[in-house]
Amino acid sequence: MRHSRFSPDFLARLFFQLALICTLAGMGPAVAADGPEKIATTQSEAIDDGADLTLLNRHVVRFRGNLLGATPQQRAARGERNLAELLQRGDDTITVRPTDLGNIVLIGGQMAFVLSPDDTDKLAGQTLAALTDTTLARLRIVIAESRESRDSEALLKGLGFALAETGVALALAFGLARLRGWAGARLVVEVDRRAASLKLAGTELIRRERILSALGWLVNAVYWLLLALLANTWLGLVLARFPYTRAWGEQLNGYLLGVAAHIGGGILGALPDLLIVGLTFLIARSVVGLLKPLFDHVATGEAGTAWLDRDTVEPTRKIANILIWIFALVMAYPYLPGAQTEAFKGMSVLIGLMVSLGASSIVGQGASGLILMYSRTLRSGEYVRIGDHEGTIVSINLFTTRLRTGRGAEITLPNALIVGSATRNYSRTSSGRGFMIDTTVTIGYDTPWRQVEAMLVEAALRTSGVLPDPAPRVFQTALSDFYPEYCLVAQATPAGANPRADILSRLHANIQDVFNEYGVQIMSPHYIDDPANEKVVPPSHWFTPPAKAPRP
């Protein structure tokens, strides 16, 4: 084993000795003295998953290929036994001897294991020389720790440091417990001191117990996090004091540092992308700010176009802002941290599916609201009749329209219902401000129609709120079996949220008064025969108790 020249005879004897060692150790069948052909056959066998050679819980090398019929698992087990035996002898000098099979690693002149070319990581482009250097560096650490494990003075010193570190950890844990108690008491005092600022008009916005509960949960979470970090650090330091557990301690501390480095690296790596996201949203905000003066100018009525006026400026403003921010979000999406992860993609698909399934009615209502706004079918303040509902429009939103009736009720109608219903607008047909009112009466054929029209016009002119210009008009809308139908149409001025109901009520009262004054009977409801006396109320009976005459 100490020849300096590798002659063919020496190599043959070396192969034989290796085969004999493998056979005695049960690592595989003995290699027959068939020459290089058999060796080539064994080297071409399939490679399994590999096995690690470890000593004192420290990884030394990973065997990936078969050698002389021995599998990686058998080579690793044999190498661990050889290392354990050789390190007990005291001579821990490491040497390497190259051969045709690979590099033989010797400790104290005795073979420990063999590194073959099949043990290299071919995917990473590792060479046998690089693998050997890495293995020797790890082996020197193992040898040093093995020497330290046999040194009682070093073990006692490590035990002393471990006890000192344990004492420091306990003191820090006690300090954290005291700090948690002090922080909790201090927060209670601060919440009590600022309780007055949490009230609005004497009403408590957020309950004190809820605030204290949330703050207590936060303090406990920080306390347990710091305590866990302290315990992890203490355990890693204590384990690193002893050779047998030093690898565990280094792994524990390395894992914590690795997590911190991973988080820090992720934050640093995400900063350029976050800068792009911030610039994108800043540009979007600037565009929204540039459009704001234009919309404000149109909203004041100082300017306008065919498609943008005071009625459509607010929905146009909202739509433009939403589109700008959606565009900014789409542009910034690829730069968001985690946007390319499967979890983020799955969440995006889930949100899209939920919107597709549940937003159909919302989209329909929104489209109907836009149709109402941009077609200018309705405007706020107009008096309309939609289906069976009649009143003044209070507001037109994207999804609903609110009506206030003359009887003090407020009705909210879905925009889709309004688009699909016939709408009667009493404010559009009037000239100038106000709205149109109409009412129908039926008078017998024995009353001259000219008299009826004159009485209806007189009743309209007596009604406060009805405009004399344009003058009220009367239309004969039907000639029924028992009477003609007269429809009075007049224009009235607005006087609040419910003017039409009030004006109609006063108009009906004046119609009755005028017809009674002239002794003309209103023929509604139907009748079969003329009564003996006309059904009129003389003026002397107009204020029969409990009715009271108006003051002059």
Coordinates of C-alpha atoms in Angstrom, one line a residue:
M1 CA 0.0 0.0 0.0
R2 CA 3.0 2.3 0.2
H3 CA 4.4 1.9 -3.3
S4 CA 5.1 5.1 -5.0
R5 CA 4.8 3.7 -8.5
F6 CA 1.7 2.1 -9.7
S7 CA 2.9 -0.8 -11.9
P8 CA 0.4 -3.2 -13.5
D9 CA 1.4 -5.9 -11.0
F10 CA 0.8 -3.6 -8.1
L11 CA -2.6 -2.6 -9.4
A12 CA -3.6 -6.2 -9.9
R13 CA -2.6 -7.0 -6.3
L14 CA -4.5 -3.9 -5.1
F15 CA -7.7 -4.9 -6.9
F16 CA -7.4 -8.4 -5.4
Q17 CA -7.0 -7.0 -1.9
L18 CA -10.0 -4.6 -2.4
A19 CA -12.2 -7.5 -3.6
L20 CA -11.1 -9.6 -0.7
I21 CA -12.0 -6.9 1.8
C22 CA -15.4 -6.5 0.1
T23 CA -16.0 -10.2 0.3
L24 CA -15.1 -10.5 4.0
A25 CA -17.2 -7.5 4.9
G26 CA -20.2 -8.8 3.1
M27 CA -20.4 -5.8 0.8
G28 CA -21.0 -8.0 -2.3
P29 CA -19.7 -11.0 -4.2
A30 CA -15.9 -11.4 -4.6
V31 CA -14.5 -10.2 -7.9
A32 CA -13.2 -13.1 -9.8
A33 CA -9.7 -12.9 -11.2
D34 CA -11.0 -12.5 -14.6
G35 CA -9.2 -9.3 -15.3
P36 CA -10.6 -5.9 -16.3
E37 CA -13.6 -7.3 -18.1
K38 CA -15.4 -8.2 -14.9
I39 CA -14.5 -4.9 -13.3
A40 CA -16.0 -3.0 -16.2
T41 CA -19.2 -5.1 -15.9
T42 CA -19.6 -4.2 -12.2
Q43 CA -19.0 -0.6 -12.8
S44 CA -21.7 -0.5 -15.5
E45 CA -24.4 -1.7 -13.1
A46 CA -27.4 0.5 -12.4
I47 CA -26.9 3.2 -9.8
D48 CA -29.4 3.5 -7.0
D49 CA -30.5 6.5 -5.0
G50 CA -27.2 6.9 -3.1
A51 CA -26.3 6.8 0.6
D52 CA -24.7 9.3 3.0
L53 CA -21.6 8.6 5.1
T54 CA -22.1 10.3 8.5
L55 CA -20.0 10.3 11.7
L56 CA -20.8 12.2 14.9
N57 CA -24.1 13.3 13.2
R58 CA -22.0 15.2 10.6
H59 CA -22.3 14.5 6.9
V60 CA -19.0 13.5 5.2
V61 CA -19.8 12.3 1.7
R62 CA -22.6 10.9 -0.4
F63 CA -22.0 7.7 -2.3
R64 CA -23.9 7.6 -5.6
G65 CA -22.5 4.7 -7.5
N66 CA -21.6 1.1 -7.1
L67 CA -18.0 0.0 -6.6
L68 CA -16.8 -3.6 -7.1
G69 CA -20.3 -4.9 -6.7
A70 CA -21.0 -2.9 -3.5
T71 CA -24.0 -0.7 -3.4
P72 CA -23.9 2.9 -2.0
Q73 CA -25.6 1.8 1.2
Q74 CA -23.0 -1.0 1.7
R75 CA -20.2 1.4 1.0
A76 CA -21.5 4.0 3.5
A77 CA -22.0 1.4 6.2
R78 CA -18.5 0.1 5.6
G79 CA -17.0 3.6 5.6
E80 CA -18.6 4.5 8.9
R81 CA -17.2 1.4 10.5
N82 CA -13.7 2.0 9.1
L83 CA -13.7 5.7 10.2
A84 CA -14.9 4.7 13.7
E85 CA -12.1 2.1 14.1
L86 CA -9.4 4.3 12.6
L87 CA -10.1 7.3 14.7
Q88 CA -9.8 5.2 17.8
R89 CA -6.2 4.4 17.0
G90 CA -5.0 8.0 17.5
D91 CA -3.3 8.5 14.2
D92 CA -5.6 10.7 12.2
T93 CA -3.4 11.8 9.4
I94 CA -5.4 12.1 6.1
T95 CA -3.9 11.1 2.8
V96 CA -5.3 10.4 -0.6
R97 CA -4.1 7.9 -3.1
P98 CA -5.4 8.1 -6.7
T99 CA -6.1 4.8 -8.5
D100 CA -8.0 3.7 -11.7
L101 CA -11.0 3.1 -9.5
G102 CA -10.9 6.5 -8.0
N103 CA -9.3 8.3 -5.0
I104 CA -8.6 6.1 -1.9
V105 CA -8.9 8.1 1.3
L106 CA -6.5 6.8 4.0
I107 CA -6.4 7.7 7.7
G108 CA -3.2 6.9 9.4
G109 CA -2.1 5.0 6.3
Q110 CA -5.2 2.7 6.4
M111 CA -8.0 2.8 3.9
A112 CA -11.2 4.4 5.1
F113 CA -13.3 4.6 1.9
V114 CA -12.9 5.1 -1.9
L115 CA -14.3 8.0 -3.9
S116 CA -15.2 6.9 -7.5
P117 CA -16.1 9.1 -10.5
D118 CA -19.7 7.8 -10.2
D119 CA -20.0 9.5 -6.8
T120 CA -19.8 13.0 -8.3
D121 CA -22.9 15.1 -8.9
K122 CA -22.9 15.1 -12.7
L123 CA -25.9 17.4 -13.0
A124 CA -24.0 20.1 -11.1
G125 CA -20.8 19.4 -13.2
Q126 CA -18.8 18.3 -10.1
T127 CA -15.5 16.7 -10.7
L128 CA -13.8 13.9 -8.7
A129 CA -11.1 16.4 -7.5
A130 CA -13.7 18.8 -6.3
L131 CA -15.6 16.0 -4.5
T132 CA -12.4 14.9 -2.9
D133 CA -11.5 18.4 -1.6
T134 CA -15.0 18.8 -0.2
T135 CA -14.9 15.4 1.5
L136 CA -11.5 16.0 3.0
A137 CA -12.6 19.4 4.5
R138 CA -15.6 17.7 6.1
L139 CA -13.5 14.8 7.3
R140 CA -11.0 17.1 9.0
I141 CA -13.9 18.6 11.0
V142 CA -15.1 15.2 12.0
I143 CA -11.6 14.2 13.1
A144 CA -11.2 17.4 15.2
E145 CA -14.6 16.8 16.8
S146 CA -13.7 13.1 17.5
R147 CA -10.5 14.2 19.1
E148 CA -12.5 16.8 21.2
S149 CA -15.0 14.1 22.2
R150 CA -12.2 12.2 23.9
D151 CA -11.0 15.3 25.8
S152 CA -12.6 15.4 29.2
E153 CA -11.4 18.9 29.8
A154 CA -13.0 20.2 26.6
L155 CA -16.2 18.5 27.5
L156 CA -16.3 20.0 31.0
K157 CA -15.5 23.4 29.5
G158 CA -18.5 23.0 27.0
L159 CA -20.7 21.9 29.9
G160 CA -19.7 25.1 31.8
F161 CA -20.6 27.3 28.9
A162 CA -23.9 25.5 28.4
L163 CA -24.8 26.1 32.0
A164 CA -23.9 29.7 31.7
E165 CA -25.9 30.1 28.5
T166 CA -28.9 28.4 30.2
G167 CA -28.7 30.8 33.1
V168 CA -28.7 33.8 30.7
A169 CA -31.6 32.3 28.7
L170 CA -33.7 31.9 31.9
A171 CA -32.9 35.4 33.0
L172 CA -34.0 36.7 29.6
A173 CA -37.1 34.7 29.7
F174 CA -37.9 36.1 33.1
G175 CA -37.3 39.6 31.8
L176 CA -39.6 39.0 28.9
A177 CA -42.3 37.9 31.3
R178 CA -41.9 41.0 33.4
L179 CA -41.9 43.1 30.2
R180 CA -45.1 41.6 29.0
G181 CA -46.8 42.4 32.3
W182 CA -45.5 46.0 32.3
A183 CA -46.6 46.4 28.7
G184 CA -50.1 45.1 29.4
A185 CA -50.5 47.4 32.4
R186 CA -49.2 50.4 30.4
L187 CA -51.6 49.7 27.6
V188 CA -54.6 49.6 30.0
V189 CA -53.6 53.0 31.3
E190 CA -53.2 54.5 27.8
V191 CA -56.6 53.1 26.8
D192 CA -58.3 54.6 29.8
R193 CA -56.5 57.9 29.2
R194 CA -57.6 58.1 25.6
A195 CA -61.1 56.8 26.2
A196 CA -62.7 60.2 25.7
S197 CA -61.3 60.5 22.2
L198 CA -63.0 57.2 21.2
K199 CA -66.4 58.7 21.8
L200 CA -68.6 60.6 19.3
A201 CA -71.4 62.7 20.7
G202 CA -71.2 60.7 23.8
T203 CA -71.4 57.4 22.0
E204 CA -68.5 54.9 22.4
L205 CA -67.3 54.1 18.9
I206 CA -65.2 51.0 19.9
R207 CA -65.8 49.2 23.2
R208 CA -63.0 49.4 25.7
E209 CA -63.1 45.7 26.3
R210 CA -62.6 45.0 22.6
I211 CA -59.6 47.3 22.4
L212 CA -58.0 45.7 25.5
S213 CA -58.7 42.2 24.2
A214 CA -57.0 43.0 20.8
L215 CA -54.0 44.7 22.5
G216 CA -53.6 41.8 24.9
W217 CA -53.6 39.3 22.1
L218 CA -51.0 41.4 20.3
V219 CA -48.8 41.6 23.4
N220 CA -49.1 37.8 24.0
A221 CA -48.3 37.1 20.3
V222 CA -45.1 39.2 20.5
Y223 CA -44.1 37.7 23.8
W224 CA -44.4 34.1 22.6
L225 CA -42.6 34.9 19.4
L226 CA -39.6 36.4 21.3
L227 CA -39.7 33.5 23.7
A228 CA -39.6 31.0 20.8
L229 CA -36.7 32.8 19.2
L230 CA -34.9 32.8 22.6
A231 CA -35.5 29.1 23.1
N232 CA -34.3 28.3 19.6
T233 CA -31.1 30.3 20.1
W234 CA -30.4 28.8 23.5
L235 CA -30.9 25.2 22.2
G236 CA -28.7 25.8 19.2
L237 CA -25.9 27.3 21.4
V238 CA -26.1 24.5 23.9
L239 CA -26.0 21.7 21.3
A240 CA -23.0 23.4 19.6
R241 CA -21.0 23.1 22.8
F242 CA -20.6 19.3 22.5
P243 CA -19.0 17.4 19.6
Y244 CA -21.7 14.8 19.2
T245 CA -24.6 17.3 18.9
R246 CA -22.6 20.2 17.4
A247 CA -24.0 19.4 13.9
W248 CA -27.5 19.6 15.2
G249 CA -26.9 23.0 16.9
E250 CA -25.3 24.4 13.7
Q251 CA -28.2 23.1 11.7
L252 CA -30.7 24.6 14.1
N253 CA -29.0 28.0 14.1
G254 CA -28.4 27.7 10.4
Y255 CA -32.1 27.0 9.8
L256 CA -33.1 30.1 11.7
L257 CA -30.5 32.2 10.0
G258 CA -31.5 30.6 6.7
V259 CA -35.2 31.6 7.3
A260 CA -34.2 35.1 8.2
A261 CA -31.9 35.3 5.2
H262 CA -34.6 33.9 3.0
I263 CA -37.1 36.5 4.2
G264 CA -34.6 39.3 4.0
G265 CA -33.5 38.2 0.6
G266 CA -37.1 38.0 -0.6
I267 CA -37.8 41.5 0.7
L268 CA -34.7 42.9 -0.9
G269 CA -35.5 41.0 -4.2
A270 CA -39.0 42.3 -4.2
L271 CA -38.0 46.0 -3.7
P272 CA -37.4 46.7 -7.4
D273 CA -40.8 45.1 -8.3
L274 CA -42.5 47.0 -5.5
L275 CA -41.0 50.2 -6.8
I276 CA -42.5 49.5 -10.2
V277 CA -45.9 48.8 -8.5
G278 CA -45.6 52.0 -6.5
L279 CA -44.8 54.1 -9.6
T280 CA -47.7 52.5 -11.5
F281 CA -50.2 53.4 -8.8
L282 CA -48.6 56.9 -8.5
I283 CA -49.1 57.4 -12.2
A284 CA -52.8 56.2 -11.9
R285 CA -53.4 58.6 -9.1
S286 CA -51.8 61.5 -11.1
V287 CA -54.1 60.7 -14.0
V288 CA -57.2 60.7 -11.7
G289 CA -56.0 64.1 -10.3
L290 CA -55.6 65.5 -13.8
L291 CA -59.2 64.5 -14.8
K292 CA -60.7 65.9 -11.5
P293 CA -60.7 69.6 -12.6
L294 CA -62.4 68.7 -15.8
F295 CA -65.2 66.8 -14.1
D296 CA -65.6 69.5 -11.5
H297 CA -65.8 72.1 -14.2
V298 CA -68.6 70.2 -15.9
A299 CA -70.4 69.5 -12.6
T300 CA -70.7 73.2 -11.9
G301 CA -72.5 73.6 -15.2
E302 CA -69.9 75.9 -16.7
A303 CA -69.1 73.5 -19.6
G304 CA -70.4 70.4 -21.1
T305 CA -70.5 68.3 -24.3
A306 CA -73.2 66.2 -26.0
W307 CA -72.3 63.1 -24.0
L308 CA -71.0 64.8 -20.8
D309 CA -73.2 67.2 -18.8
R310 CA -74.2 67.7 -15.2
D311 CA -76.4 64.6 -15.2
T312 CA -73.7 62.2 -16.5
V313 CA -70.6 63.8 -15.0
E314 CA -70.7 61.9 -11.7
P315 CA -71.1 58.4 -13.2
T316 CA -68.5 59.2 -15.8
R317 CA -66.1 60.3 -13.1
K318 CA -66.7 57.0 -11.2
I319 CA -66.3 54.9 -14.3
A320 CA -63.2 56.7 -15.4
N321 CA -61.6 56.3 -12.0
I322 CA -62.5 52.6 -11.8
L323 CA -61.1 51.9 -15.3
I324 CA -57.9 53.8 -14.5
W325 CA -57.3 51.9 -11.3
I326 CA -58.2 48.5 -12.9
F327 CA -55.7 49.2 -15.7
A328 CA -53.1 50.1 -13.1
L329 CA -53.8 46.9 -11.1
V330 CA -53.5 44.8 -14.3
M331 CA -50.2 46.5 -15.2
A332 CA -48.8 46.1 -11.7
Y333 CA -50.1 42.5 -11.2
P334 CA -47.0 40.7 -12.6
Y335 CA -44.7 42.7 -10.3
L336 CA -46.6 41.9 -7.1
P337 CA -44.7 39.6 -4.7
G338 CA -45.8 36.0 -5.2
A339 CA -47.8 36.8 -8.3
Q340 CA -46.2 33.9 -10.2
T341 CA -46.8 31.3 -7.4
E342 CA -49.4 28.6 -7.8
A343 CA -51.2 29.8 -4.7
F344 CA -51.6 33.3 -6.1
K345 CA -52.8 31.9 -9.4
G346 CA -55.2 29.6 -7.7
M347 CA -56.6 32.5 -5.7
S348 CA -57.0 34.5 -8.9
V349 CA -58.9 31.6 -10.6
L350 CA -61.2 31.3 -7.5
I351 CA -62.0 35.0 -7.4
G352 CA -62.7 35.0 -11.1
L353 CA -65.0 32.0 -10.8
M354 CA -66.9 33.6 -7.9
V355 CA -67.3 36.9 -9.8
S356 CA -68.5 35.0 -12.9
L357 CA -71.1 33.0 -11.0
G358 CA -72.4 35.6 -8.6
A359 CA -72.0 38.9 -10.5
S360 CA -74.4 38.4 -13.4
S361 CA -77.3 40.1 -11.7
I362 CA -75.0 42.9 -10.4
V363 CA -73.7 43.5 -13.9
G364 CA -77.2 43.6 -15.2
Q365 CA -78.3 46.1 -12.6
G366 CA -75.2 48.2 -13.2
A367 CA -75.7 48.2 -17.0
S368 CA -79.3 49.3 -16.4
G369 CA -78.2 52.1 -14.2
L370 CA -75.7 53.3 -16.9
I371 CA -78.5 53.2 -19.5
L372 CA -80.7 55.4 -17.4
M373 CA -77.9 57.8 -16.7
Y374 CA -76.5 58.2 -20.2
S375 CA -79.9 58.0 -22.0
R376 CA -81.1 60.7 -19.7
T377 CA -84.4 59.0 -19.3
L378 CA -84.7 60.2 -15.7
R379 CA -83.1 63.1 -13.8
S380 CA -83.1 63.9 -10.1
G381 CA -86.0 66.2 -9.1
E382 CA -88.3 65.0 -11.9
Y383 CA -91.8 63.8 -11.1
V384 CA -92.4 60.4 -12.7
R385 CA -94.7 57.4 -12.7
I386 CA -93.0 54.0 -13.0
G387 CA -95.4 51.2 -13.1
D388 CA -97.7 51.6 -10.0
H389 CA -95.2 53.9 -8.3
E390 CA -95.4 57.7 -8.6
G391 CA -93.2 60.3 -7.0
T392 CA -90.2 62.7 -7.2
I393 CA -86.8 61.2 -8.1
V394 CA -84.4 61.7 -5.2
S395 CA -81.3 60.0 -6.6
I396 CA -80.2 57.7 -9.4
N397 CA -77.4 55.3 -8.5
L398 CA -75.7 52.6 -10.4
F399 CA -78.0 49.8 -9.1
T400 CA -81.1 51.5 -7.7
T401 CA -83.3 54.6 -8.1
R402 CA -85.0 56.2 -5.2
L403 CA -88.5 57.8 -5.4
R404 CA -90.2 59.9 -2.8
T405 CA -94.0 59.8 -3.0
G406 CA -96.3 62.6 -2.0
R407 CA -97.5 60.5 1.0
G408 CA -94.2 60.6 2.8
A409 CA -92.9 57.2 1.6
E410 CA -89.5 56.6 -0.1
I411 CA -89.4 53.8 -2.7
T412 CA -86.2 52.1 -3.9
L413 CA -86.6 50.6 -7.4
P414 CA -84.0 48.3 -9.1
N415 CA -82.7 49.9 -12.3
A416 CA -83.4 46.7 -14.3
L417 CA -87.1 47.1 -13.3
I418 CA -87.2 50.7 -14.5
V419 CA -85.5 49.9 -17.8
G420 CA -88.1 47.1 -18.4
S421 CA -91.1 49.2 -17.4
A422 CA -93.0 52.1 -19.0
T423 CA -92.1 55.4 -17.4
R424 CA -94.3 58.4 -17.4
N425 CA -92.4 61.7 -16.9
Y426 CA -94.5 64.6 -15.8
S427 CA -91.6 67.0 -15.7
R428 CA -90.4 66.7 -19.3
T429 CA -93.6 67.9 -21.0
S430 CA -93.7 71.2 -19.0
S431 CA -92.1 74.4 -20.3
G432 CA -89.6 75.7 -17.9
R433 CA -89.6 74.6 -14.3
G434 CA -92.4 72.5 -12.9
F435 CA -94.4 69.5 -14.0
M436 CA -97.7 68.6 -15.5
I437 CA -100.7 67.5 -13.5
D438 CA -103.9 66.0 -14.9
T439 CA -107.2 64.7 -13.5
T440 CA -110.4 63.3 -15.1
V441 CA -114.0 64.0 -14.2
T442 CA -117.2 62.6 -15.7
I443 CA -120.2 65.0 -16.1
G444 CA -123.7 64.2 -17.5
Y445 CA -124.7 64.9 -21.1
D446 CA -127.3 67.4 -19.8
T447 CA -124.5 69.8 -18.7
P448 CA -123.1 72.0 -21.5
W449 CA -119.5 70.9 -22.2
R450 CA -118.4 74.6 -22.5
Q451 CA -119.6 75.2 -19.0
V452 CA -117.7 72.1 -17.8
E453 CA -114.5 73.2 -19.4
A454 CA -114.9 76.7 -17.9
M455 CA -115.5 75.3 -14.4
L456 CA -112.5 73.1 -14.6
V457 CA -110.3 75.9 -15.8
E458 CA -111.6 78.1 -13.0
A459 CA -110.9 75.4 -10.4
A460 CA -107.4 75.0 -11.7
L461 CA -106.7 78.8 -11.5
R462 CA -108.0 78.8 -7.9
T463 CA -105.4 76.2 -7.0
S464 CA -102.2 77.6 -5.6
G465 CA -99.2 76.2 -7.4
V466 CA -100.9 75.9 -10.8
L467 CA -99.4 78.3 -13.3
P468 CA -101.8 80.5 -15.3
D469 CA -99.2 80.5 -18.2
P470 CA -99.4 78.2 -20.0
A471 CA -103.1 78.2 -19.4
P472 CA -104.9 75.0 -18.2
R473 CA -106.5 73.0 -20.9
V474 CA -109.4 70.6 -20.9
F475 CA -109.7 67.6 -23.3
Q476 CA -112.8 65.4 -23.8
T477 CA -111.2 62.0 -23.8
A478 CA -114.3 59.8 -24.1
L479 CA -118.0 59.8 -24.7
S480 CA -119.2 57.1 -22.5
D481 CA -122.7 55.6 -22.1
F482 CA -123.8 57.9 -19.3
Y483 CA -121.4 60.9 -19.5
P484 CA -118.5 62.4 -21.3
E485 CA -115.0 62.3 -19.8
Y486 CA -113.2 65.6 -19.3
C487 CA -109.4 65.6 -18.6
L488 CA -107.9 68.7 -17.1
V489 CA -104.2 69.3 -17.8
A490 CA -102.2 72.1 -16.2
Q491 CA -98.6 73.0 -15.3
A492 CA -97.6 73.4 -11.7
T493 CA -94.4 74.6 -10.0
P494 CA -92.4 72.5 -7.6
A495 CA -92.7 73.2 -3.9
G496 CA -90.7 70.4 -2.3
A497 CA -90.2 66.7 -2.5
N498 CA -93.9 65.9 -2.6
P499 CA -95.6 68.9 -4.5
R500 CA -97.7 67.0 -7.0
A501 CA -99.7 65.1 -4.4
D502 CA -100.4 68.3 -2.5
I503 CA -101.4 70.3 -5.6
L504 CA -103.6 67.4 -6.9
S505 CA -105.4 67.3 -3.5
R506 CA -106.1 71.0 -3.6
L507 CA -107.1 70.8 -7.2
H508 CA -109.7 68.1 -6.5
A509 CA -111.0 70.1 -3.6
N510 CA -111.4 73.2 -5.8
I511 CA -113.2 71.2 -8.6
Q512 CA -115.8 70.0 -6.1
D513 CA -116.3 73.5 -4.8
V514 CA -116.7 75.1 -8.2
F515 CA -119.1 72.4 -9.4
N516 CA -121.2 72.8 -6.3
E517 CA -121.3 76.5 -6.7
Y518 CA -122.7 76.2 -10.2
G519 CA -125.0 73.3 -9.2
V520 CA -123.5 70.8 -11.5
Q521 CA -123.4 67.2 -10.4
I522 CA -120.3 65.1 -10.9
M523 CA -121.5 61.8 -12.3
S524 CA -118.9 59.5 -10.8
P525 CA -119.6 56.8 -9.7
H526 CA -122.1 55.3 -12.2
Y527 CA -125.8 55.8 -11.7
I528 CA -128.9 54.0 -13.2
D529 CA -131.5 56.8 -13.1
D530 CA -131.6 60.5 -12.4
P531 CA -132.4 61.1 -8.8
A532 CA -135.3 63.3 -7.7
N533 CA -132.9 66.0 -6.4
E534 CA -129.5 66.9 -7.8
K535 CA -126.6 65.5 -5.9
V536 CA -124.8 68.8 -5.2
V537 CA -123.7 70.5 -2.0
P538 CA -124.9 74.2 -1.7
P539 CA -122.3 76.7 -0.4
S540 CA -124.2 77.1 2.8
H541 CA -123.3 73.5 3.7
W542 CA -119.6 73.6 2.7
F543 CA -118.4 74.2 6.2
T544 CA -120.7 71.9 8.1
P545 CA -119.1 70.9 11.5
P546 CA -116.5 69.8 12.1
A547 CA -115.3 71.6 9.0
K548 CA -114.1 75.2 9.6
A549 CA -114.2 78.1 7.2
P550 CA -110.8 79.6 6.3
R551 CA -109.9 82.9 7.8
P552 CA -110.3 85.9 5.5

